[in-house]
Tab-separated table of C-alpha atoms in Angstrom:
chain	number	residue	atom	x	y	z
W	1	UNK	CA	8.599	-28.483	-19.106
W	2	UNK	CA	6.554	-25.379	-19.906
W	3	UNK	CA	7.374	-22.212	-18.009
W	4	UNK	CA	4.633	-20.825	-15.731
W	5	UNK	CA	2.491	-18.177	-17.394
W	6	UNK	CA	3.252	-15.583	-14.709
W	7	UNK	CA	5.882	-14.686	-12.157
W	8	UNK	CA	4.201	-13.761	-8.846
W	9	UNK	CA	6.714	-12.380	-6.370
W	10	UNK	CA	7.245	-9.921	-3.532
W	11	UNK	CA	7.743	-6.517	-5.173
W	12	UNK	CA	11.089	-4.747	-4.868
W	13	UNK	CA	12.693	-1.499	-5.952
W	14	UNK	CA	13.259	-2.752	-9.485
W	15	UNK	CA	9.484	-2.911	-9.972
W	16	UNK	CA	8.732	0.750	-9.254
W	17	UNK	CA	8.725	1.471	-12.985
W	18	UNK	CA	5.249	-0.114	-12.999
W	19	UNK	CA	3.805	2.168	-10.282
W	20	UNK	CA	2.106	4.658	-12.585
W	21	UNK	CA	0.491	1.936	-14.697
W	22	UNK	CA	-0.792	0.214	-11.562
W	23	UNK	CA	-2.398	3.441	-10.303
W	24	UNK	CA	-4.052	4.071	-13.658
W	25	UNK	CA	-5.467	0.545	-13.785
W	26	UNK	CA	-6.828	0.857	-10.232
W	27	UNK	CA	-8.706	4.022	-11.177
W	28	UNK	CA	-10.030	2.611	-14.454
W	29	UNK	CA	-11.211	-0.565	-12.744
W	30	UNK	CA	-13.104	1.376	-10.074
W	31	UNK	CA	-14.878	3.462	-12.708
W	32	UNK	CA	-15.819	0.357	-14.695
W	33	UNK	CA	-17.297	-1.331	-11.606
W	34	UNK	CA	-19.123	1.804	-10.558
W	35	UNK	CA	-17.831	1.510	-6.996
W	36	UNK	CA	-15.607	3.790	-4.995
W	37	UNK	CA	-11.921	3.263	-4.528
W	38	UNK	CA	-9.527	5.490	-2.651
W	39	UNK	CA	-6.933	6.909	-5.006
W	40	UNK	CA	-3.306	5.965	-4.645
W	41	UNK	CA	-0.350	7.858	-6.033
W	42	UNK	CA	2.627	6.246	-7.802
W	43	UNK	CA	4.765	7.482	-4.899
W	44	UNK	CA	2.673	5.508	-2.425
W	45	UNK	CA	2.751	2.327	-4.537
W	46	UNK	CA	6.511	2.686	-5.013
W	47	UNK	CA	7.012	3.049	-1.249
W	48	UNK	CA	5.105	-0.183	-0.625
W	49	UNK	CA	7.427	-1.935	-3.053
W	50	UNK	CA	10.528	-0.536	-1.393
W	51	UNK	CA	9.208	-1.650	2.014
W	52	UNK	CA	8.602	-5.210	0.802
W	53	UNK	CA	4.869	-4.864	1.485
W	54	UNK	CA	3.528	-5.629	-1.971
W	55	UNK	CA	3.194	-8.477	-4.441
W	56	UNK	CA	3.521	-8.044	-8.189
W	57	UNK	CA	2.703	-10.398	-11.052
W	58	UNK	CA	4.672	-10.203	-14.287
W	59	UNK	CA	4.594	-11.880	-17.663
W	60	UNK	CA	7.660	-13.882	-18.596
W	61	UNK	CA	8.862	-10.896	-20.647
W	62	UNK	CA	8.723	-8.644	-17.581
W	63	UNK	CA	5.587	-6.684	-18.463
W	64	UNK	CA	3.120	-5.956	-15.669
W	65	UNK	CA	0.185	-8.308	-15.041
W	66	UNK	CA	-1.155	-7.736	-11.510
W	67	UNK	CA	-0.552	-6.219	-8.073
W	68	UNK	CA	-1.647	-6.077	-4.421
W	69	UNK	CA	-0.192	-4.506	-1.269
W	70	UNK	CA	-0.366	-4.591	2.523
W	71	UNK	CA	-1.723	-1.892	4.831
W	72	UNK	CA	-1.744	-2.044	8.629
W	73	UNK	CA	-4.272	-0.518	11.008
W	74	UNK	CA	-4.785	-0.257	14.754
W	75	UNK	CA	-1.039	-0.305	15.482
W	76	UNK	CA	-0.533	-3.545	13.559
W	77	UNK	CA	-3.435	-5.445	15.094
W	78	UNK	CA	-5.234	-5.483	11.750
W	79	UNK	CA	-3.927	-5.986	8.234
W	80	UNK	CA	-5.669	-5.369	4.926
W	81	UNK	CA	-4.552	-6.773	1.584
W	82	UNK	CA	-5.475	-3.788	-0.529
W	83	UNK	CA	-5.515	-2.584	-4.102
W	84	UNK	CA	-5.836	-5.976	-5.797
W	85	UNK	CA	-5.659	-5.269	-9.515
W	86	UNK	CA	-5.149	-7.496	-12.551
W	87	UNK	CA	-4.543	-6.339	-16.114
W	88	UNK	CA	-7.979	-6.260	-17.871
W	89	UNK	CA	-7.167	-8.913	-20.470
W	90	UNK	CA	-6.098	-11.346	-17.729
W	91	UNK	CA	-9.206	-11.218	-15.575
W	92	UNK	CA	-10.825	-14.611	-14.993
W	93	UNK	CA	-7.459	-16.222	-15.770
W	94	UNK	CA	-6.838	-17.318	-12.178
W	95	UNK	CA	-4.094	-14.739	-11.678
W	96	UNK	CA	-6.013	-12.853	-8.971
W	97	UNK	CA	-6.111	-16.025	-6.890
W	98	UNK	CA	-2.331	-16.470	-7.192
W	99	UNK	CA	-1.722	-12.864	-6.150
W	100	UNK	CA	-4.115	-13.070	-3.185
W	101	UNK	CA	-2.462	-16.281	-1.988
W	102	UNK	CA	0.991	-14.712	-2.175
W	103	UNK	CA	0.003	-11.473	-0.411
W	104	UNK	CA	-1.815	-13.504	2.260
W	105	UNK	CA	1.340	-15.535	2.912
W	106	UNK	CA	3.407	-12.343	3.045
W	107	UNK	CA	0.945	-10.771	5.505
W	108	UNK	CA	1.029	-13.825	7.762
W	109	UNK	CA	4.824	-13.811	7.698
W	110	UNK	CA	5.231	-10.102	8.464
W	111	UNK	CA	2.304	-9.838	10.908
W	112	UNK	CA	1.654	-13.348	12.295
W	113	UNK	CA	-0.597	-12.125	15.115
W	114	UNK	CA	-2.663	-9.660	13.086
W	115	UNK	CA	-6.217	-10.171	11.915
W	116	UNK	CA	-6.469	-9.877	8.133
W	117	UNK	CA	-9.628	-8.288	6.788
W	118	UNK	CA	-11.212	-6.886	3.674
W	119	UNK	CA	-14.289	-5.133	2.355
W	120	UNK	CA	-15.441	-6.109	-1.114
W	121	UNK	CA	-18.409	-6.207	-3.466
W	122	UNK	CA	-16.710	-8.693	-5.817
W	123	UNK	CA	-18.007	-12.259	-5.633
W	124	UNK	CA	-14.750	-13.598	-7.092
W	125	UNK	CA	-12.750	-11.954	-4.289
W	126	UNK	CA	-15.139	-13.371	-1.678
W	127	UNK	CA	-14.566	-16.875	-3.051
W	128	UNK	CA	-10.794	-16.420	-2.999
W	129	UNK	CA	-10.911	-15.079	0.566
W	130	UNK	CA	-13.041	-18.012	1.694
W	131	UNK	CA	-10.475	-20.411	0.300
W	132	UNK	CA	-7.779	-18.680	2.378
W	133	UNK	CA	-9.752	-19.019	5.612
W	134	UNK	CA	-11.612	-15.702	5.753
W	135	UNK	CA	-15.165	-15.704	7.090
W	136	UNK	CA	-17.937	-13.089	6.680
W	137	UNK	CA	-18.230	-10.848	9.737
W	138	UNK	CA	-20.066	-7.733	10.874
W	139	UNK	CA	-18.379	-4.377	10.513
W	140	UNK	CA	-17.991	-4.201	14.285
W	141	UNK	CA	-15.303	-6.903	14.081
W	142	UNK	CA	-13.123	-4.788	11.796
W	143	UNK	CA	-10.619	-2.152	12.835
W	144	UNK	CA	-11.951	1.007	14.471
W	145	UNK	CA	-8.976	2.966	13.101
W	146	UNK	CA	-10.476	6.188	11.748
W	147	UNK	CA	-7.800	6.444	9.057
W	148	UNK	CA	-9.110	3.268	7.469
W	149	UNK	CA	-12.718	4.421	7.405
W	150	UNK	CA	-11.741	7.751	5.886
W	151	UNK	CA	-11.010	5.794	2.723
W	152	UNK	CA	-14.720	5.118	2.264
W	153	UNK	CA	-15.357	8.816	1.668
W	154	UNK	CA	-14.425	8.454	-2.000
W	155	UNK	CA	-16.934	5.620	-2.487
W	156	UNK	CA	-20.247	6.325	-4.237
W	157	UNK	CA	-21.929	4.368	-1.441
W	158	UNK	CA	-20.491	6.462	1.393
W	159	UNK	CA	-23.882	7.977	2.258
W	160	UNK	CA	-25.252	4.472	2.810
W	161	UNK	CA	-22.413	3.694	5.202
W	162	UNK	CA	-23.094	6.917	7.086
W	163	UNK	CA	-26.828	6.282	7.286
W	164	UNK	CA	-26.096	2.880	8.840
W	165	UNK	CA	-23.756	4.415	11.420
W	166	UNK	CA	-20.919	2.394	9.889
W	167	UNK	CA	-22.536	-0.898	10.899
W	168	UNK	CA	-22.927	-2.171	7.324
W	169	UNK	CA	-22.973	-1.132	3.677
W	170	UNK	CA	-23.008	-2.776	0.230
W	171	UNK	CA	-19.544	-4.252	0.798
W	172	UNK	CA	-19.180	-7.629	2.486
W	173	UNK	CA	-16.737	-7.672	5.395
W	174	UNK	CA	-14.481	-10.711	5.663
W	175	UNK	CA	-11.924	-11.531	8.345
W	176	UNK	CA	-9.125	-14.023	8.925
W	177	UNK	CA	-8.427	-14.518	12.631
W	178	UNK	CA	-5.108	-16.317	13.258
W	179	UNK	CA	-6.189	-17.343	16.765
W	180	UNK	CA	-8.877	-19.540	15.233
W	181	UNK	CA	-6.669	-21.250	12.654
W	182	UNK	CA	-4.075	-23.996	12.671
W	183	UNK	CA	-0.424	-23.144	13.189
W	184	UNK	CA	1.022	-21.178	10.300
W	185	UNK	CA	4.532	-21.855	9.007
W	186	UNK	CA	6.019	-18.495	8.051
W	187	UNK	CA	7.842	-17.959	4.789
W	188	UNK	CA	11.597	-17.396	5.102
W	189	UNK	CA	12.419	-13.703	5.235
W	190	UNK	CA	15.644	-12.528	3.616
W	191	UNK	CA	17.079	-9.479	5.340
W	192	UNK	CA	18.172	-6.751	2.939
W	193	UNK	CA	20.322	-3.685	3.420
W	194	UNK	CA	18.274	-0.522	3.504
W	195	UNK	CA	21.094	1.819	2.497
W	196	UNK	CA	20.822	2.343	-1.285
W	197	UNK	CA	23.878	1.963	-3.431
W	198	UNK	CA	24.734	4.290	-6.344
W	199	UNK	CA	22.370	3.628	-9.216
W	200	UNK	CA	19.989	1.730	-6.922
W	201	UNK	CA	16.245	1.347	-7.416
W	202	UNK	CA	15.665	4.277	-5.056
W	203	UNK	CA	17.651	6.597	-7.299
W	204	UNK	CA	15.984	5.237	-10.437
W	205	UNK	CA	12.610	5.948	-8.846
W	206	UNK	CA	13.610	9.540	-8.045
W	207	UNK	CA	14.444	10.029	-11.714
W	208	UNK	CA	11.351	8.150	-12.900
W	209	UNK	CA	8.915	10.126	-10.732
W	210	UNK	CA	9.928	13.371	-12.464
W	211	UNK	CA	7.926	12.227	-15.486
W	212	UNK	CA	4.570	13.966	-16.061
W	213	UNK	CA	1.560	12.319	-14.434
W	214	UNK	CA	3.071	11.337	-11.078
W	215	UNK	CA	0.906	12.818	-8.335
W	216	UNK	CA	1.601	13.701	-4.731
W	217	UNK	CA	1.196	11.075	-2.025
W	218	UNK	CA	-2.351	10.364	-0.892
W	219	UNK	CA	-2.991	8.417	2.263
W	220	UNK	CA	-6.549	6.983	2.221
W	221	UNK	CA	-7.104	3.175	2.070
W	222	UNK	CA	-8.149	1.118	-0.916
W	223	UNK	CA	-10.954	-1.407	-1.038
W	224	UNK	CA	-11.056	-4.358	-3.415
């Protein structure tokens, strides 16, 4: 039997070596689309991995292929699956759908009562979200957490959002409301020790982040 083309799994400390590449691809993708995206630092991406709040896709040889992570807003009442990125040569391969499905399952497991939402201009992402149970909504149904909306400041369309008093913009808002869906069966969660051992991924990251090009932590949200 042929092996699957990709390994899509919950990211862990061993994957932090890919953090810088992920950040670079996020920035390049935003520039190519001509839309805004809040910048993320390798430190921030690495922290999401260490917290078990990210999904990574790898080739069979271990090289990076795709990524997405979880952010929470409004004291956990809302969840966003942010920073979806796929290696350029793999776009339209179906990998984005696999990643979105995995991060959606992880979000439902970690935050079963939270509403999951997203803002996007990408038709492909809208189709994937629809297949997961998201529906288009008005901006008023999204989180009112000011920290989330601060992330729009880096978008080229921010003035449009301001002129509309944050009621709409060029992005389509989509929302998954668990109270309107059938019962969800959570994925099994394996508890892990948080105290790092000598030579652990945490220590490897501390050494890795000393390399040139790793920026300080930035805290604004990412749109996909």
